[in-house]
PDB file of C-alpha atoms in Angstrom:
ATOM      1  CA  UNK Q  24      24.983  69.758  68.268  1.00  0.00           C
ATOM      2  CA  UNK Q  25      22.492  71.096  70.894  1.00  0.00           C
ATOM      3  CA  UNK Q  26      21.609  68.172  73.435  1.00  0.00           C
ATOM      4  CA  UNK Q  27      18.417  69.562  74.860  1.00  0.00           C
ATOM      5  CA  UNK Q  28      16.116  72.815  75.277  1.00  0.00           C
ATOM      6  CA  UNK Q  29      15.483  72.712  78.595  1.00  0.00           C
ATOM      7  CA  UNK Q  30      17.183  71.370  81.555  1.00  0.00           C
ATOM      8  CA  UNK Q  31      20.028  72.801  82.984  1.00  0.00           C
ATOM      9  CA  UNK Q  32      23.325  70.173  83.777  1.00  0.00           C
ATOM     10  CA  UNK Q  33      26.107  71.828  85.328  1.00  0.00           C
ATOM     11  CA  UNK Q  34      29.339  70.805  86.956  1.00  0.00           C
ATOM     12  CA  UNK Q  35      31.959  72.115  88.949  1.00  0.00           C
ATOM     13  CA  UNK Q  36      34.942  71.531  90.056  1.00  0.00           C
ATOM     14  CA  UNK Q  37      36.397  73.805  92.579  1.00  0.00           C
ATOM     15  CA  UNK Q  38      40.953  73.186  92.830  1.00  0.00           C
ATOM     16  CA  UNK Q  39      43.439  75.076  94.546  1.00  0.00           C
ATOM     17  CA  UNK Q  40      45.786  73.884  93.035  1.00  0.00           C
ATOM     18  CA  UNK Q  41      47.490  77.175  92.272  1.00  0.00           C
ATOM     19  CA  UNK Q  42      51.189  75.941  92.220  1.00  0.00           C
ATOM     20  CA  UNK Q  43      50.037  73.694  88.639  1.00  0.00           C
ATOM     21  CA  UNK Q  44      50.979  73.936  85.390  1.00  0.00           C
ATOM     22  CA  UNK Q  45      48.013  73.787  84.201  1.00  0.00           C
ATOM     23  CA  UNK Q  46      44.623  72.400  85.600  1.00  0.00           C
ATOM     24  CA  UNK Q  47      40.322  72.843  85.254  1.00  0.00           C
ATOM     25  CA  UNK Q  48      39.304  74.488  87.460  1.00  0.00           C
ATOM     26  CA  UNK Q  49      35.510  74.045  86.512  1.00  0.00           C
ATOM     27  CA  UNK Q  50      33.482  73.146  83.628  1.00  0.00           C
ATOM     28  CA  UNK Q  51      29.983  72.687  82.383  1.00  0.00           C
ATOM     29  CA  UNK Q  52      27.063  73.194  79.817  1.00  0.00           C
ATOM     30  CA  UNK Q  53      24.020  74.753  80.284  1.00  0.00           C
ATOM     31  CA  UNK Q  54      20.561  75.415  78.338  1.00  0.00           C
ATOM     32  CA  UNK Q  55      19.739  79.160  80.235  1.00  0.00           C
ATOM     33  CA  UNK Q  56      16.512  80.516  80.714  1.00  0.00           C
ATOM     34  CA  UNK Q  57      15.275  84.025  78.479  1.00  0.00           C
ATOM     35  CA  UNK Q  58      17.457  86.439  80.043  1.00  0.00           C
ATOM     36  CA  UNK Q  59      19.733  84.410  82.083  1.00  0.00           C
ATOM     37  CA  UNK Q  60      22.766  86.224  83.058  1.00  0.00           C
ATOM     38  CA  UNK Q  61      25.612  86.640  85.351  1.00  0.00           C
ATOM     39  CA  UNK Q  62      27.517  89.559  86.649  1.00  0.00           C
ATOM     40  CA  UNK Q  63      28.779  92.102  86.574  1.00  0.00           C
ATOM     41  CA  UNK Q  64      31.128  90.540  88.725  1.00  0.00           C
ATOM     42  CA  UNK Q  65      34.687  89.302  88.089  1.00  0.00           C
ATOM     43  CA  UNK Q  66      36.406  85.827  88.350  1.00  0.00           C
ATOM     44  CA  UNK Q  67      40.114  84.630  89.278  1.00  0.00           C
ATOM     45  CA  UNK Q  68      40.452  82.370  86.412  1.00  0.00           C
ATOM     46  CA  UNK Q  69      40.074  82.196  82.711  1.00  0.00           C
ATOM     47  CA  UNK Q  70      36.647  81.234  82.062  1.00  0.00           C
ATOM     48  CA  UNK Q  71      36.697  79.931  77.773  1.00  0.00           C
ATOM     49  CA  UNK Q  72      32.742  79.851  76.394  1.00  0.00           C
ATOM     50  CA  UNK Q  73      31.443  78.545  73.171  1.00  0.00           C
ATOM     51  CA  UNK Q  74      27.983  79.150  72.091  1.00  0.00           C
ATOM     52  CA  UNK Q  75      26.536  75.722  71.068  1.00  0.00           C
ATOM     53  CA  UNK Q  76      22.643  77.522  70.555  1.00  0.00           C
ATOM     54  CA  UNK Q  77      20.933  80.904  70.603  1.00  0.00           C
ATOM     55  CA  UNK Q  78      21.951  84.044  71.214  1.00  0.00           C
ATOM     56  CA  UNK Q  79      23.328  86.315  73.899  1.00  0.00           C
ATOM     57  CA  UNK Q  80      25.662  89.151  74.749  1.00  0.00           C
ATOM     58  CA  UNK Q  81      28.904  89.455  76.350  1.00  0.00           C
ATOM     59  CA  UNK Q  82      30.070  92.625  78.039  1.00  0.00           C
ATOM     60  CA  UNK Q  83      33.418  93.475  78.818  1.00  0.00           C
ATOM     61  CA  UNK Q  84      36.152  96.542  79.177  1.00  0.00           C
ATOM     62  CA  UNK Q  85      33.152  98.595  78.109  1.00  0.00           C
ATOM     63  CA  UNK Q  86      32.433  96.516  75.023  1.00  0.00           C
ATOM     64  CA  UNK Q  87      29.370  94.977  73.986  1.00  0.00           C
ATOM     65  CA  UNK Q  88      29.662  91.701  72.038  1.00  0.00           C
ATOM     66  CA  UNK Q  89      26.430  89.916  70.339  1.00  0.00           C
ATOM     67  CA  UNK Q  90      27.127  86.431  69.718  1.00  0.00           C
ATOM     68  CA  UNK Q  91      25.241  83.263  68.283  1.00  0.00           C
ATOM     69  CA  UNK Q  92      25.917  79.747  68.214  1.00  0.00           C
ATOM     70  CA  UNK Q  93      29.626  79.195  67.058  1.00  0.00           C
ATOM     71  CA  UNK Q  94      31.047  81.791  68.665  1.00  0.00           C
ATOM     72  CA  UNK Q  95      33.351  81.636  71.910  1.00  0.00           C
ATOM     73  CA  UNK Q  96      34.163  83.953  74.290  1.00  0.00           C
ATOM     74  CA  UNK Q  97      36.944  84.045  77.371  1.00  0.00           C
ATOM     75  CA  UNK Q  98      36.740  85.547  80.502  1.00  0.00           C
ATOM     76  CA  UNK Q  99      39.873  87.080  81.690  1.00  0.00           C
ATOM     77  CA  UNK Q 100      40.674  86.580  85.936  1.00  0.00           C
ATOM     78  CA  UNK Q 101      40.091  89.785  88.249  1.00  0.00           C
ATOM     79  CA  UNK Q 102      38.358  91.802  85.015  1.00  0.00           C
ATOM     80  CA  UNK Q 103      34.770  93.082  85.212  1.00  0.00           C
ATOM     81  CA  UNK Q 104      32.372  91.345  83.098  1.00  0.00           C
ATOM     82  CA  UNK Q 105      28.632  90.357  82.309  1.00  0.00           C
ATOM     83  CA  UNK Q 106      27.132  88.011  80.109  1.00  0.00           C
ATOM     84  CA  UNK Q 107      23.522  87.281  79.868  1.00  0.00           C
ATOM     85  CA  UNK Q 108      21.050  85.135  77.239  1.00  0.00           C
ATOM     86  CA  UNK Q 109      18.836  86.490  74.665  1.00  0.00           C
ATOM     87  CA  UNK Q 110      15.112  86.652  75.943  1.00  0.00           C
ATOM     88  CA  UNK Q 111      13.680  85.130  72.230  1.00  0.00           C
ATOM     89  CA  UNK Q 112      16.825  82.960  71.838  1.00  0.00           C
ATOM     90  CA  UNK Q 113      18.274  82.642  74.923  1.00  0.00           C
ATOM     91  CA  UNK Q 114      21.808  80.561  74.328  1.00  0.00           C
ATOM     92  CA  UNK Q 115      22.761  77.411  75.317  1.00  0.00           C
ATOM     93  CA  UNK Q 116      26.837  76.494  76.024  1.00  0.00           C
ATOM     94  CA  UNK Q 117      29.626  74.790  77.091  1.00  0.00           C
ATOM     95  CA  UNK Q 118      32.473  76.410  79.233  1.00  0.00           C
ATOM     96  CA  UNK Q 119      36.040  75.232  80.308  1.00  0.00           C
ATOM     97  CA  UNK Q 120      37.580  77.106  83.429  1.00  0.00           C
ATOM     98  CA  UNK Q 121      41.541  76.880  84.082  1.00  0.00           C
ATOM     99  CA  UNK Q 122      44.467  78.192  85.755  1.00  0.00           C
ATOM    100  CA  UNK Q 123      47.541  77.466  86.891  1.00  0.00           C
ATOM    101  CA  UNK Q 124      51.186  79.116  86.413  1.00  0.00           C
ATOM    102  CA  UNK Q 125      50.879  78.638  82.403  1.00  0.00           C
ATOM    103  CA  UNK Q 126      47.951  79.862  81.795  1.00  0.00           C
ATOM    104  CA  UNK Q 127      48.463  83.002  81.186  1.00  0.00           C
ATOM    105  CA  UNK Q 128      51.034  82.340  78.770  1.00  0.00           C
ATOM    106  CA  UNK Q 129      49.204  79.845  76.591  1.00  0.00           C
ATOM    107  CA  UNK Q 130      46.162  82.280  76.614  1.00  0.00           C
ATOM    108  CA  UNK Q 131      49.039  84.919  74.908  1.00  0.00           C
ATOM    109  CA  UNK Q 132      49.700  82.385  71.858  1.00  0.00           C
ATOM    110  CA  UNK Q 133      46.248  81.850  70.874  1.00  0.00           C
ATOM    111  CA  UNK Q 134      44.114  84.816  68.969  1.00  0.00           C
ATOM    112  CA  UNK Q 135      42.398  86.067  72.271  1.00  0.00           C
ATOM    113  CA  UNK Q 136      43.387  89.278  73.587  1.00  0.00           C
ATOM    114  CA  UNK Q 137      42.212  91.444  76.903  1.00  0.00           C
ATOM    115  CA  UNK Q 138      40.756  93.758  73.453  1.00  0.00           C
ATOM    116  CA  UNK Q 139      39.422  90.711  71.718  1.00  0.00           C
ATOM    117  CA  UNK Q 140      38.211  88.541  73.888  1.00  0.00           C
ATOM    118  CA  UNK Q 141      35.818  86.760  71.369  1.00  0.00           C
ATOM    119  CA  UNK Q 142      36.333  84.227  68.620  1.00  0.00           C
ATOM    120  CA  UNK Q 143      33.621  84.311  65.966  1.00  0.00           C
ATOM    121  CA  UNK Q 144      32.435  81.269  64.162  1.00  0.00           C
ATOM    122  CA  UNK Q 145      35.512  79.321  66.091  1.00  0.00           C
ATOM    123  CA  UNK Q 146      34.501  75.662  64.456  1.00  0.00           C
ATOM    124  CA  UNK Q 147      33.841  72.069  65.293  1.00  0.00           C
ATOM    125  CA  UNK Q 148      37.287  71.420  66.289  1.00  0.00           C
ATOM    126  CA  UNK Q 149      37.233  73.650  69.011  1.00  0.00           C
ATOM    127  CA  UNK Q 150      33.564  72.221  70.345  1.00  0.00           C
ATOM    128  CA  UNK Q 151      34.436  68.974  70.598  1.00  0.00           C
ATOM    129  CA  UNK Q 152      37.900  70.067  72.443  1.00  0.00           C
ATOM    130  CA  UNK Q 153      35.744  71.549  75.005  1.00  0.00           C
ATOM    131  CA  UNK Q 154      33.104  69.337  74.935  1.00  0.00           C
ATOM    132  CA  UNK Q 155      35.531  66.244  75.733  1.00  0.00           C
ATOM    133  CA  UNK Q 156      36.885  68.192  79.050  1.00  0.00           C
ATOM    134  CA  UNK Q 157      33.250  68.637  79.879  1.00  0.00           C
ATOM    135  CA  UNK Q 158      32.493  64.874  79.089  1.00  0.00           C
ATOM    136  CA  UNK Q 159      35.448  64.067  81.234  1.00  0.00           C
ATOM    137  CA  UNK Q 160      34.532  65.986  84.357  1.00  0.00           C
ATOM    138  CA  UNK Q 161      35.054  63.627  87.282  1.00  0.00           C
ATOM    139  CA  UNK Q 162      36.580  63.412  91.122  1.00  0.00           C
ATOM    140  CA  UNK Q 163      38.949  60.350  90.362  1.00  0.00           C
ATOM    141  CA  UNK Q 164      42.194  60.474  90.064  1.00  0.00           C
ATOM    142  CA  UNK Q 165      42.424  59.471  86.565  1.00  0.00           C
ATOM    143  CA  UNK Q 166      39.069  61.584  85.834  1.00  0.00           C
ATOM    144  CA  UNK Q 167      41.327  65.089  87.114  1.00  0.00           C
ATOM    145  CA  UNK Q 168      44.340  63.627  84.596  1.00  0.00           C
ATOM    146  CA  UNK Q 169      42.254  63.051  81.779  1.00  0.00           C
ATOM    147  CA  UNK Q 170      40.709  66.570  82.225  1.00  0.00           C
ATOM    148  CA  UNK Q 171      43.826  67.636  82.348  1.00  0.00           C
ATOM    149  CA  UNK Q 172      44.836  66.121  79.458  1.00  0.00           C
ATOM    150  CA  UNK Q 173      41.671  67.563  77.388  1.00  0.00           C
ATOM    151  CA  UNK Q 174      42.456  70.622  78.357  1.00  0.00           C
ATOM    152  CA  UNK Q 175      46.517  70.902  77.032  1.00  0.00           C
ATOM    153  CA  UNK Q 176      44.428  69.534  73.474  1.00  0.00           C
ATOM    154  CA  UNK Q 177      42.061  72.278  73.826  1.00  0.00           C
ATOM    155  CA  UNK Q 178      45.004  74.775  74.222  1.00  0.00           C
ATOM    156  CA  UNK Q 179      46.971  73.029  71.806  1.00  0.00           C
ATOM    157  CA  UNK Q 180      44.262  73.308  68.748  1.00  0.00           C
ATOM    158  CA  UNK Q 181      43.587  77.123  70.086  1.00  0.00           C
ATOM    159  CA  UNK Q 182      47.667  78.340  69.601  1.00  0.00           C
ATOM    160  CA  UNK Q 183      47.839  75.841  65.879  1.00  0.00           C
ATOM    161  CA  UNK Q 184      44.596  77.464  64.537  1.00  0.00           C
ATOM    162  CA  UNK Q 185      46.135  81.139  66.251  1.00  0.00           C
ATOM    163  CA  UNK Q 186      46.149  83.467  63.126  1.00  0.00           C
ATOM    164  CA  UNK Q 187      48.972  85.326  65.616  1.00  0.00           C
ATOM    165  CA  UNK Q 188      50.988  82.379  65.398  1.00  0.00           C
ATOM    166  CA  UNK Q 189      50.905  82.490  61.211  1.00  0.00           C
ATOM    167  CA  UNK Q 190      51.878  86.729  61.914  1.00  0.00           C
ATOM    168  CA  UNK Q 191      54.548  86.327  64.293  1.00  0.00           C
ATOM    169  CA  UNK Q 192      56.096  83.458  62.222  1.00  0.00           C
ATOM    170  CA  UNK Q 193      55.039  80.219  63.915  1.00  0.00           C
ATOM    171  CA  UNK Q 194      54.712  81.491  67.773  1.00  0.00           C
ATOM    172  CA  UNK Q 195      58.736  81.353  68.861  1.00  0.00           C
ATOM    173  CA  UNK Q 196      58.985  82.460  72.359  1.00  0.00           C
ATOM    174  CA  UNK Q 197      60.354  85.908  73.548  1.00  0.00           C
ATOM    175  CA  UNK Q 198      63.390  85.704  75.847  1.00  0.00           C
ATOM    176  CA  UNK Q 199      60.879  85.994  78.960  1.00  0.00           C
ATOM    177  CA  UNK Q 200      58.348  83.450  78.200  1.00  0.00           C
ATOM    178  CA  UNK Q 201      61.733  81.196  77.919  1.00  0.00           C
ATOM    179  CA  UNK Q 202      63.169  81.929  81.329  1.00  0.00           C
ATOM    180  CA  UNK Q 203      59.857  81.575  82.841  1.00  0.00           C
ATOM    181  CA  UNK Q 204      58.981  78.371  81.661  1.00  0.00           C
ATOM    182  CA  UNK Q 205      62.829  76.801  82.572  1.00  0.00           C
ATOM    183  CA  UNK Q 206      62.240  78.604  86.208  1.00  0.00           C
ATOM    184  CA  UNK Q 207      58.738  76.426  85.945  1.00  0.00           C
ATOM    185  CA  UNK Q 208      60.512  73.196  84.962  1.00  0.00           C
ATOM    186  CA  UNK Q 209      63.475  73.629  86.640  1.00  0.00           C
ATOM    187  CA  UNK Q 210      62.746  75.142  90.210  1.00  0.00           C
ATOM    188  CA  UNK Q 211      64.414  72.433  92.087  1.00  0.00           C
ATOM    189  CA  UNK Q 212      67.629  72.976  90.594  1.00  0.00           C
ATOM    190  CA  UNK Q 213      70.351  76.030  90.688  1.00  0.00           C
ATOM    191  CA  UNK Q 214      69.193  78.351  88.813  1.00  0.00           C
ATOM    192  CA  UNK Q 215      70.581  81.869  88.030  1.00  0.00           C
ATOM    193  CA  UNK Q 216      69.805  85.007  86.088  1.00  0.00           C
ATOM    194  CA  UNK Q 217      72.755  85.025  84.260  1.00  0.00           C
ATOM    195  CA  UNK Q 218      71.989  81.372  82.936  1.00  0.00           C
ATOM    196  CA  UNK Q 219      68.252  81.678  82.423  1.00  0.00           C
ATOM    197  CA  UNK Q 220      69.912  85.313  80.038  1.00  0.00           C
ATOM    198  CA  UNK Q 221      72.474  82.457  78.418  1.00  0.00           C
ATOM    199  CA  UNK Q 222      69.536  79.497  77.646  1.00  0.00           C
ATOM    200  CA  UNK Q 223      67.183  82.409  76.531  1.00  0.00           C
ATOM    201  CA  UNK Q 224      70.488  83.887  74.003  1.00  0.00           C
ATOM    202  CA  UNK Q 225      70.180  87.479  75.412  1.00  0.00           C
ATOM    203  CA  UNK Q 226      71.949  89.849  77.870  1.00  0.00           C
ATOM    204  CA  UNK Q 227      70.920  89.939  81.563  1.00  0.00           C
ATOM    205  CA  UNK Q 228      69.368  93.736  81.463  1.00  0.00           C
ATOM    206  CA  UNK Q 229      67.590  92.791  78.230  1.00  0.00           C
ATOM    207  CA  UNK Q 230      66.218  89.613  80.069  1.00  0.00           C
ATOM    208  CA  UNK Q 231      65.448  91.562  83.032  1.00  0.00           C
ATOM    209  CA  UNK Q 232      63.794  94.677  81.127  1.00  0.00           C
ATOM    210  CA  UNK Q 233      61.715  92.360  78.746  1.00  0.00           C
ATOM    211  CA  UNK Q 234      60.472  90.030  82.147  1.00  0.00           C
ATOM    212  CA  UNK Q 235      59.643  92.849  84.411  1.00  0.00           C
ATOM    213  CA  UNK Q 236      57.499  94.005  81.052  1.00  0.00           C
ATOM    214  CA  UNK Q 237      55.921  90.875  80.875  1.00  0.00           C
ATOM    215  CA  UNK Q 238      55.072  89.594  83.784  1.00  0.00           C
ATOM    216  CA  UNK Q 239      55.834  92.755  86.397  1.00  0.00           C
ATOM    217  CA  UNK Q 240      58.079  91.016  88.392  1.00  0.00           C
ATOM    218  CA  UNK Q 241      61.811  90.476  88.293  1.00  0.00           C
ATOM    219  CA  UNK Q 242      63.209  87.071  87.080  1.00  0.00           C
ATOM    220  CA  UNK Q 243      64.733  86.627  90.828  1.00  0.00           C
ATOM    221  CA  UNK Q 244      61.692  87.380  92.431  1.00  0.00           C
ATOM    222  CA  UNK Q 245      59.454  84.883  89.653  1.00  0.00           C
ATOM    223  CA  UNK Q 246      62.086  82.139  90.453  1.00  0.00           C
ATOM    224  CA  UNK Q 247      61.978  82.985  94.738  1.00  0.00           C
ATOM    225  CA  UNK Q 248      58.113  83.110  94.307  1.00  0.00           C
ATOM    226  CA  UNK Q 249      57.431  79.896  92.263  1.00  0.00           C
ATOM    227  CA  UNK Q 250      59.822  77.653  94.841  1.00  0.00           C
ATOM    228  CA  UNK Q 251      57.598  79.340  97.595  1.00  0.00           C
ATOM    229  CA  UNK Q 252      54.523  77.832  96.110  1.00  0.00           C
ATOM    230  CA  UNK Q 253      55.841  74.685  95.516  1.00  0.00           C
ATOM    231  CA  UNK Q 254      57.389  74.369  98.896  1.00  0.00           C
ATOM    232  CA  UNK Q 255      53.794  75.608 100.203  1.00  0.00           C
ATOM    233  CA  UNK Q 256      52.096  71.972  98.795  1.00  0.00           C
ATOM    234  CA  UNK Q 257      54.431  70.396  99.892  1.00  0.00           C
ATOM    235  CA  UNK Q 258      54.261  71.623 103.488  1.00  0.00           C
ATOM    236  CA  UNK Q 259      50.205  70.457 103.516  1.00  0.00           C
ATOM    237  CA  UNK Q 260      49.985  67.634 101.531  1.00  0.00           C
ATOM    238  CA  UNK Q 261      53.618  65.798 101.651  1.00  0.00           C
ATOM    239  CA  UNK Q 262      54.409  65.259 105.563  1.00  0.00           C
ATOM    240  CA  UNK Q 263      57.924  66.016 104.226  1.00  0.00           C
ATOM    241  CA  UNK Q 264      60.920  67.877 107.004  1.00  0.00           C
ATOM    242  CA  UNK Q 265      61.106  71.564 106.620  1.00  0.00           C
ATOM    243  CA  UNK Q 266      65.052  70.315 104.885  1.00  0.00           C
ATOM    244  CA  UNK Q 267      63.218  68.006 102.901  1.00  0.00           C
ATOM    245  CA  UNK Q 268      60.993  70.529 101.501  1.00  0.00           C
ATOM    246  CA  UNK Q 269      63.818  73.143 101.284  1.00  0.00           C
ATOM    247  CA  UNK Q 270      65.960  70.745  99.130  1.00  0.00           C
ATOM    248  CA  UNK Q 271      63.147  69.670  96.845  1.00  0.00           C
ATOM    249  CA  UNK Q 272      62.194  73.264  96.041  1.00  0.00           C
ATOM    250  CA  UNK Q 273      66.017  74.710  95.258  1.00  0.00           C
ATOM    251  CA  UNK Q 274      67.167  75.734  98.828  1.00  0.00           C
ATOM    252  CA  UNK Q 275      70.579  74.336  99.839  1.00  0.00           C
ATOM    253  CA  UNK Q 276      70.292  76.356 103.309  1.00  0.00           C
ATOM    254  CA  UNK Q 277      66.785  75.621 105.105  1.00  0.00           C
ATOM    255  CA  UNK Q 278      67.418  78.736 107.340  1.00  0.00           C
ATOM    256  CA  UNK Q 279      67.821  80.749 104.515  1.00  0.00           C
ATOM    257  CA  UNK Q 280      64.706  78.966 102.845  1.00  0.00           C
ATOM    258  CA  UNK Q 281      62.968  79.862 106.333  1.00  0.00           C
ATOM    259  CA  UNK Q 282      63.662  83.237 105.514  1.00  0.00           C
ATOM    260  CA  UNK Q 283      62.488  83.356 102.009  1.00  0.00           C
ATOM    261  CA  UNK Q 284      59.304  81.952 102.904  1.00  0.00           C
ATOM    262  CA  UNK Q 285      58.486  84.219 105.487  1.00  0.00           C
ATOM    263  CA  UNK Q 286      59.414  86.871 103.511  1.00  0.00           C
ATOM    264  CA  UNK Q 287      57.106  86.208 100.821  1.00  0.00           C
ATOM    265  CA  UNK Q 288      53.823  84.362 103.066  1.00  0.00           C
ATOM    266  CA  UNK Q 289      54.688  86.470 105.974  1.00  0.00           C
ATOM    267  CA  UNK Q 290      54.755  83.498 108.174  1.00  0.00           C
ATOM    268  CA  UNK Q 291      57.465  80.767 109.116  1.00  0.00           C
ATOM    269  CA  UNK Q 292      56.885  77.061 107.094  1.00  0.00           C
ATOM    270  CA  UNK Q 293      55.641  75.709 110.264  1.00  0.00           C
ATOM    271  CA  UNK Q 294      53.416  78.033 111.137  1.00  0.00           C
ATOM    272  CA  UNK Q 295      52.149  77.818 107.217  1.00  0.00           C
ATOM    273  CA  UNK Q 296      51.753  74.264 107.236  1.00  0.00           C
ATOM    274  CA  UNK Q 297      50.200  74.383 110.987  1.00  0.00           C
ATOM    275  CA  UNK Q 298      47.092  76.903 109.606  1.00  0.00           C
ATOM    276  CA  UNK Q 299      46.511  74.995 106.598  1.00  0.00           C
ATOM    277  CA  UNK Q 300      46.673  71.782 108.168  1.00  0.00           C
ATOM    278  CA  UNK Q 301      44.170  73.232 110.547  1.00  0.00           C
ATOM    279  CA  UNK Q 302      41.904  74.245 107.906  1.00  0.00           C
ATOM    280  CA  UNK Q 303      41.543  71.187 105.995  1.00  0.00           C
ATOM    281  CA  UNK Q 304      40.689  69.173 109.147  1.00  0.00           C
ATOM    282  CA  UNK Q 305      37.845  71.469 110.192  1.00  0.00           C
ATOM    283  CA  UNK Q 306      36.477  71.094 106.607  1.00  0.00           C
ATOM    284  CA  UNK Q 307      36.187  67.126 106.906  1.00  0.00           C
TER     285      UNK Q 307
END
């Protein structure tokens, strides 16, 4: 399994695509010197680690995990951590980093937790799931789609092997993980709370109660939020009219889309796509 003792090979891939599904956001493998650590610090993604070699320890939400090869460990975004290699043994691995707006909730199927943030003695299944993203690190276009691709399998095989799936009797989603995924697929069209309560079979205070729980927002506000970020690719990459954009995210009314989106970016679509336009060309 281990592919050398010594050299370090790294990559990285730095998105922003925060309006995705699902994407890597970086991902490498690295042989780390006696001692080698990082943090304590925090990152804005999840941040998956398996342990191909050696030893090290993982510290996190005042926890102290030792781990050895075979054992994987996620970082959770915006949470304090520290990790650092064994000074005998010091570990060698393989990491995976990803966001994007389902994330989160395919991170809540599999058997990691904010508590339990380590797998121990996670199997060869899993390595080679995140060893194949790694081995498919590239800048093409089909490169970033077959990453992407490597990664849904890596997710996939993490919520199947869940032990949490087997408990909760084969992972069916609650009412709010339901509506939020529709609101994800179906942004562009009319959407209501009363519907998403009717597709997820519930009543529209128990949907409400059970997303504001869940994700700390309102099912209004997720829905006004998401066709924000969409619309806000769209107004740097697409070259599309301010209607265009407004009917391709949901908005009959552009003014009223206009509105919305200065409500929630605190600047007009113009002005949005004018700064960001602006940044990109002093970067090149």
């Amino acid at each position: 399994m281990k592919e050398t003792t010594s050299s370090i090979y790294k990559h990285s891939m730095k998105l922003e695509r925060r309006t995705a599904s699902l994407y890597v956001q970086n991902t490498g493998c690295q042989q780390c010197a006696p001692g080698y650590g990082w943090g304590p610090g925090v990152r804005n993604h999840f941040l998956l680690h398996y342990v191909m070699d050696g030893k090290g320890v993982y510290e996190c939400r005042d926890k102290r995990y030792e781990l050895r090869a075979g054992d994987v460990f996620l970082v959770y975004p915006n949470t304090s951590i520290h990790y650092a290699a064994d000074e005998r043994e010091p570990w060698e691995y393989v990491w995976v980093g990803f966001g994007g707006m389902d994330a989160e909730l395919c991170v809540e199927q599999t058997d990691f937790t904010p508590e339990m943030p380590v797998l121990r003695s996670a199997g060869s299944g899993l390595y080679e799931r995140i060893k194949a993203v790694y081995e498919s690190y590239g800048t093409t276009a089909w490169e970033g789609l077959e990453m992407t691709a490597r990664l849904y399998s890596l997710l996939s095989h993490l919520v199947h092997t869940s032990q949490r799936q087997k408990r909760e009797g084969g992972g069916a989603p609650d009412c709010a993980q339901m509506a939020a995924e529709y609101i994800i697929n179906h942004y562009e069209e009319p959407i209501t709370v009363e519907g998403l309560a009717v597709y997820a079979s519930v009543s529209h205070s128990s949907l409400y109660r059970r997303f504001v729980k869940r994700f700390q927002i309102s099912p209004k506000r997720f829905l006004l939020e998401y066709r924000i970020e969409r619309a806000c690719a769209l107004l740097v990459d697409s070259g599309c009219s301010i209607q265009e954009i407004s009917n391709s995210v949901g908005f009959e009314d552009p003014f009223y889309f206009s509105r919305a989106f200065k409500d929630v970016k605190g600047v007009s679509p113009r002005q949005y796509a004018a700064m960001h336009r602006n940044g990109e060309e002093q970067r090149t």
